[in-house]
Amino acid sequence: MSTSAILLVGGMGTRLLPLTLKTPKPMLEVAGVPFTEHQIRKAAQAGIAEIVLATSYKAELFEPYFGDGKKFGIKIKYAVETTALGTGGGIKNAANLLDPCDQVVIFNGDVLSGHDLAAQLKFHQQSNADITLYLTKVTDARAYGCVELVEDNQVKSFLEKMDKPISNLINAGCYVFNRKVIEQIPSNQVISVERDTFPNLLATGSKVFGYLDTSYWLDIGNPAALVKASADLITGKIFSSATPAHSGDHLVAATAQIASDAVINNGSVIAGEVSVASNSQISGSIIGKGAKIGANCKVIDSIIAPAAQIPAGMLVISNYLGF
């Protein structure tokens, strides 16, 4: 069975402001590379032949970095939405660029997961499903819509956010669609797969299955989650082949200048041309290219923008400076 993919990367990233004022959310660096690179490498590793990036906000910033995909081992194409079409409309718009294929993997652009995509694809085929959703378990599903399953992992219902969820299974943001299902989505309309497509498919008796995988999962929708995702990749809590080679619990670019008594730890990423002065500590943080960290500073679980200057003696905790 031939498999293609669509990556939904058109959102404004308003929950990530001020980080997204100049950079779209999927191009923000996580563990030293744009977040989207982790998802593209995951698709390539699962044997997917091509991926269409469904772009909108700052669409022009993607292609100069990713090109035709040759260096990532996958063919990359670019679909641009001039007006926001929702998740379903975005999928339909991007699908127009796909080569002929049997099934299409849809990735949400803001989820870091350790789930086994190849196993999800195999489950989809063995179940003879129309759609297979990747599901994960959370301790408190109130912040999410939850999914109700019957015994054979077929989806019974999609439930909106509620005070007392009847399930702790949530839609984790990676779907396998049979190509013919995408062809049924109307063109040039604002459509939500979560609120429109999935419930409609259930109502018409389509085979919608849930693939449950309880490995690492994180929605990187806000700055604190982005910092955590980056640190978790560097410290090895989750593996991605896109994470640059590094030793220890930090990643420091070759052109960074770090004082001999400075401490860099807990998954920190130090970009090129950064300077960190004497007796400073960088813990669990992302320091952007060309930033200057003065002496006797502590930067903890924070992001410092490229070229920002942090004066000597500053204590920065869970903050996002210089954007």
XYZ file of C-alpha atoms in Angstrom:
323
model
C 0.000 0.000 0.000
C 1.386 3.407 -0.959
C 1.367 6.058 1.772
C 1.675 9.846 1.568
C 1.364 12.468 4.312
C 0.051 15.961 5.004
C 1.492 18.135 7.778
C -0.810 20.897 9.058
C 1.490 23.874 9.668
C -0.716 26.852 8.803
C -1.669 28.105 12.271
C -0.831 31.542 13.664
C 0.551 30.137 16.932
C -1.142 32.805 19.054
C -0.615 30.792 22.281
C 3.130 30.968 21.579
C 3.322 34.754 21.353
C 5.702 36.590 21.470
C 7.846 33.778 19.980
C 5.725 33.659 16.806
C 5.774 37.373 15.923
C 8.391 36.770 13.209
C 8.559 32.976 13.011
C 5.671 30.557 12.419
C 5.233 28.026 15.236
C 6.429 25.013 13.182
C 9.698 26.808 12.335
C 10.584 27.576 15.970
C 13.675 25.627 16.975
C 13.206 22.636 19.259
C 16.408 20.739 20.158
C 18.395 22.794 17.674
C 16.226 22.349 14.544
C 12.830 23.686 13.396
C 10.074 21.662 15.088
C 8.683 20.572 11.712
C 11.937 18.718 10.961
C 11.204 16.235 13.759
C 7.857 15.375 12.149
C 9.264 15.148 8.617
C 11.999 12.761 9.773
C 9.387 10.663 11.611
C 7.342 10.367 8.395
C 10.405 9.401 6.352
C 11.418 6.740 8.894
C 7.961 5.149 8.626
C 8.497 4.678 4.878
C 6.258 7.530 3.706
C 7.207 8.630 0.191
C 5.992 12.250 0.125
C 4.661 14.901 2.463
C 2.722 18.068 1.684
C 3.180 20.966 4.109
C -0.187 22.722 4.458
C 1.023 26.267 5.127
C -0.609 29.655 5.602
C 0.970 32.025 8.183
C 4.444 33.077 6.943
C 4.271 30.294 4.325
C 7.308 31.696 2.505
C 9.667 30.664 5.348
C 9.271 26.880 4.925
C 10.563 26.096 1.437
C 13.944 27.873 1.751
C 14.767 25.550 4.671
C 13.181 22.231 3.622
C 13.470 22.493 -0.165
C 12.324 19.442 -2.131
C 13.001 17.133 0.828
C 15.908 15.248 -0.711
C 18.150 15.755 2.324
C 15.376 14.419 4.585
C 14.757 11.277 2.510
C 11.214 12.261 1.503
C 9.593 14.297 -1.284
C 8.260 17.616 0.088
C 5.579 19.793 -1.540
C 3.937 23.000 -0.336
C 0.254 23.938 -0.302
C -0.643 27.506 0.701
C -4.005 28.526 2.170
C -4.787 32.152 1.336
C -7.732 32.066 3.775
C -7.975 29.786 6.802
C -9.944 26.639 5.910
C -9.832 24.749 9.221
C -8.218 21.329 9.618
C -10.543 19.559 7.155
C -10.385 22.308 4.553
C -6.599 22.455 4.916
C -6.328 18.688 4.384
C -8.521 18.869 1.267
C -6.498 21.787 -0.150
C -3.157 20.009 0.449
C -4.431 16.687 -0.917
C -4.729 18.245 -4.383
C -0.909 18.081 -4.594
C -0.527 14.436 -3.577
C 0.666 11.764 -5.963
C -1.722 8.781 -6.354
C -1.704 6.807 -3.076
C -3.875 4.466 -1.018
C -3.674 6.163 2.365
C -2.624 9.510 3.799
C -1.140 10.230 7.239
C -2.243 13.584 8.657
C 0.020 15.203 11.261
C -1.012 18.103 13.493
C 1.849 20.593 13.350
C 2.217 21.086 17.103
C 2.526 17.573 18.560
C 5.757 15.865 19.632
C 5.172 12.140 20.043
C 7.147 8.963 20.486
C 4.330 6.841 19.090
C 5.048 4.046 16.614
C 3.764 5.398 13.294
C 4.635 2.248 11.354
C 2.567 0.213 13.843
C -0.354 2.649 13.465
C -0.238 2.186 9.679
C -0.157 -1.614 10.084
C -3.106 -1.503 12.503
C -5.058 0.675 10.031
C -4.574 -1.874 7.253
C -5.316 -4.911 9.432
C -8.522 -3.272 10.710
C -9.614 -2.425 7.159
C -10.379 1.027 8.598
C -11.495 4.160 6.784
C -9.718 6.305 9.379
C -7.417 5.368 12.259
C -6.756 7.954 14.967
C -3.705 7.858 17.183
C -5.005 8.059 20.757
C -3.153 8.569 24.006
C -4.144 8.433 27.686
C -4.070 11.519 29.910
C -4.689 11.743 33.653
C -7.162 14.610 33.209
C -9.052 14.852 29.914
C -11.020 18.004 30.824
C -8.763 20.203 28.676
C -9.333 17.986 25.626
C -12.132 16.396 23.689
C -12.150 12.709 24.577
C -12.777 9.587 22.509
C -14.950 6.638 23.483
C -14.015 3.179 22.162
C -15.867 -0.113 21.938
C -14.159 -3.475 22.467
C -12.393 -3.898 19.111
C -10.926 -0.355 19.311
C -13.598 0.997 16.990
C -14.535 4.593 17.872
C -18.003 4.928 19.393
C -18.086 8.698 19.906
C -16.138 11.967 19.956
C -16.978 14.052 22.989
C -16.337 17.780 23.396
C -14.516 19.145 26.451
C -16.521 18.399 29.617
C -16.165 18.759 33.386
C -16.452 15.000 33.978
C -14.998 13.182 30.951
C -16.258 9.618 30.538
C -12.945 8.563 28.975
C -9.280 9.444 29.551
C -8.430 8.724 25.893
C -7.787 11.760 23.716
C -7.175 12.405 20.042
C -3.369 12.778 19.913
C -3.116 14.492 16.521
C -1.995 11.897 13.959
C -4.533 10.235 11.654
C -4.438 7.691 8.843
C -7.078 8.449 6.179
C -7.964 6.223 3.262
C -7.546 8.434 0.218
C -11.207 8.067 -0.778
C -12.287 9.595 2.566
C -10.349 12.788 1.804
C -11.996 12.933 -1.624
C -15.369 13.212 0.137
C -14.372 16.411 1.999
C -15.886 19.470 0.220
C -13.395 21.840 -1.463
C -12.826 25.488 -0.528
C -14.924 25.344 2.636
C -14.024 25.900 6.284
C -14.234 22.408 7.791
C -12.997 20.917 11.079
C -12.088 17.223 10.992
C -12.707 17.031 14.745
C -16.152 18.699 14.760
C -17.400 17.924 11.227
C -15.589 15.108 9.396
C -15.145 12.536 12.191
C -18.704 12.787 13.624
C -20.174 12.665 10.080
C -18.193 9.516 9.288
C -19.448 7.840 12.467
C -23.020 8.853 11.663
C -22.781 7.265 8.188
C -21.335 3.986 9.458
C -17.732 4.451 8.318
C -15.058 2.374 10.050
C -13.246 4.723 12.409
C -10.682 3.063 14.687
C -8.455 4.197 17.528
C -4.801 3.156 17.738
C -3.726 3.507 21.381
C -0.079 4.288 22.142
C 0.871 5.548 25.609
C 4.484 6.537 24.892
C 5.697 10.155 25.079
C 3.211 12.801 23.893
C 3.310 16.590 24.214
C 1.285 19.427 22.685
C 3.806 22.254 22.138
C 1.116 24.930 22.025
C 2.694 27.311 24.566
C 6.252 28.508 25.334
C 6.677 26.354 28.467
C 5.781 23.212 26.507
C 8.190 24.157 23.711
C 11.026 24.533 26.252
C 10.122 21.151 27.771
C 10.006 19.432 24.359
C 13.460 20.738 23.478
C 14.982 19.666 26.804
C 13.309 16.240 26.655
C 14.795 15.593 23.197
C 18.279 16.648 24.313
C 18.190 14.591 27.534
C 16.813 11.538 25.711
C 13.345 11.326 27.286
C 12.126 11.073 23.694
C 14.144 10.167 20.584
C 14.075 11.959 17.233
C 16.508 11.312 14.402
C 16.381 15.083 13.716
C 18.073 15.924 17.040
C 21.696 16.866 16.295
C 24.450 14.661 17.710
C 25.593 15.845 21.134
C 27.267 14.539 24.250
C 25.867 14.856 27.744
C 22.640 16.637 28.613
C 23.089 19.748 26.467
C 23.703 20.882 22.883
C 26.241 23.678 22.315
C 27.060 24.985 18.831
C 30.716 24.938 17.815
C 30.790 28.736 17.370
C 29.413 29.489 20.865
C 31.840 30.887 23.449
C 31.213 29.493 26.924
C 33.252 30.608 29.967
C 35.180 27.730 31.511
C 33.312 28.064 34.839
C 29.843 28.429 33.303
C 27.388 25.532 33.803
C 25.205 24.349 30.909
C 22.798 21.526 31.800
C 19.314 19.952 31.900
C 18.751 19.826 28.148
C 19.839 23.362 27.290
C 20.483 24.325 23.663
C 23.052 27.036 22.929
C 22.989 28.289 19.318
C 25.914 29.594 17.266
C 27.742 32.831 18.125
C 26.285 32.891 21.650
C 28.528 34.031 24.478
C 28.012 32.949 28.091
C 30.177 34.857 30.588
C 31.827 33.686 33.788
C 29.939 32.001 36.635
C 26.631 31.818 34.742
C 24.256 28.849 34.635
C 21.989 27.903 31.715
C 19.527 25.184 32.746
C 16.820 23.636 30.560
C 16.811 26.682 28.288
C 17.098 27.678 24.617
C 19.564 30.475 23.830
C 19.105 31.940 20.335
C 21.882 32.693 17.844
C 24.179 35.558 18.770
C 22.680 36.164 22.234
C 24.982 37.460 24.972
C 24.606 36.214 28.549
C 26.465 38.354 31.099
C 28.433 37.142 34.123
C 26.725 35.671 37.204
C 23.412 35.041 35.430
C 21.001 32.165 35.939
C 18.720 31.293 33.017
C 16.306 28.469 33.917
C 13.568 26.907 31.716
C 13.561 29.986 29.495
C 14.050 31.125 25.911
C 16.395 33.971 25.010
C 15.813 35.434 21.542
C 18.560 35.602 18.906
C 20.913 38.566 19.455
C 19.339 39.427 22.838
C 21.599 40.722 25.608
C 21.128 39.623 29.211
C 22.962 41.919 31.637
C 25.233 40.548 34.363
C 23.600 39.201 37.509
C 20.145 38.552 36.054
C 17.946 35.687 37.226
C 15.623 34.509 34.434
C 13.115 31.759 35.310
C 10.410 30.474 32.911
C 10.616 33.623 30.809
C 10.900 34.497 27.109
C 13.087 37.540 26.552
C 14.070 39.613 23.535
C 11.282 38.737 21.088
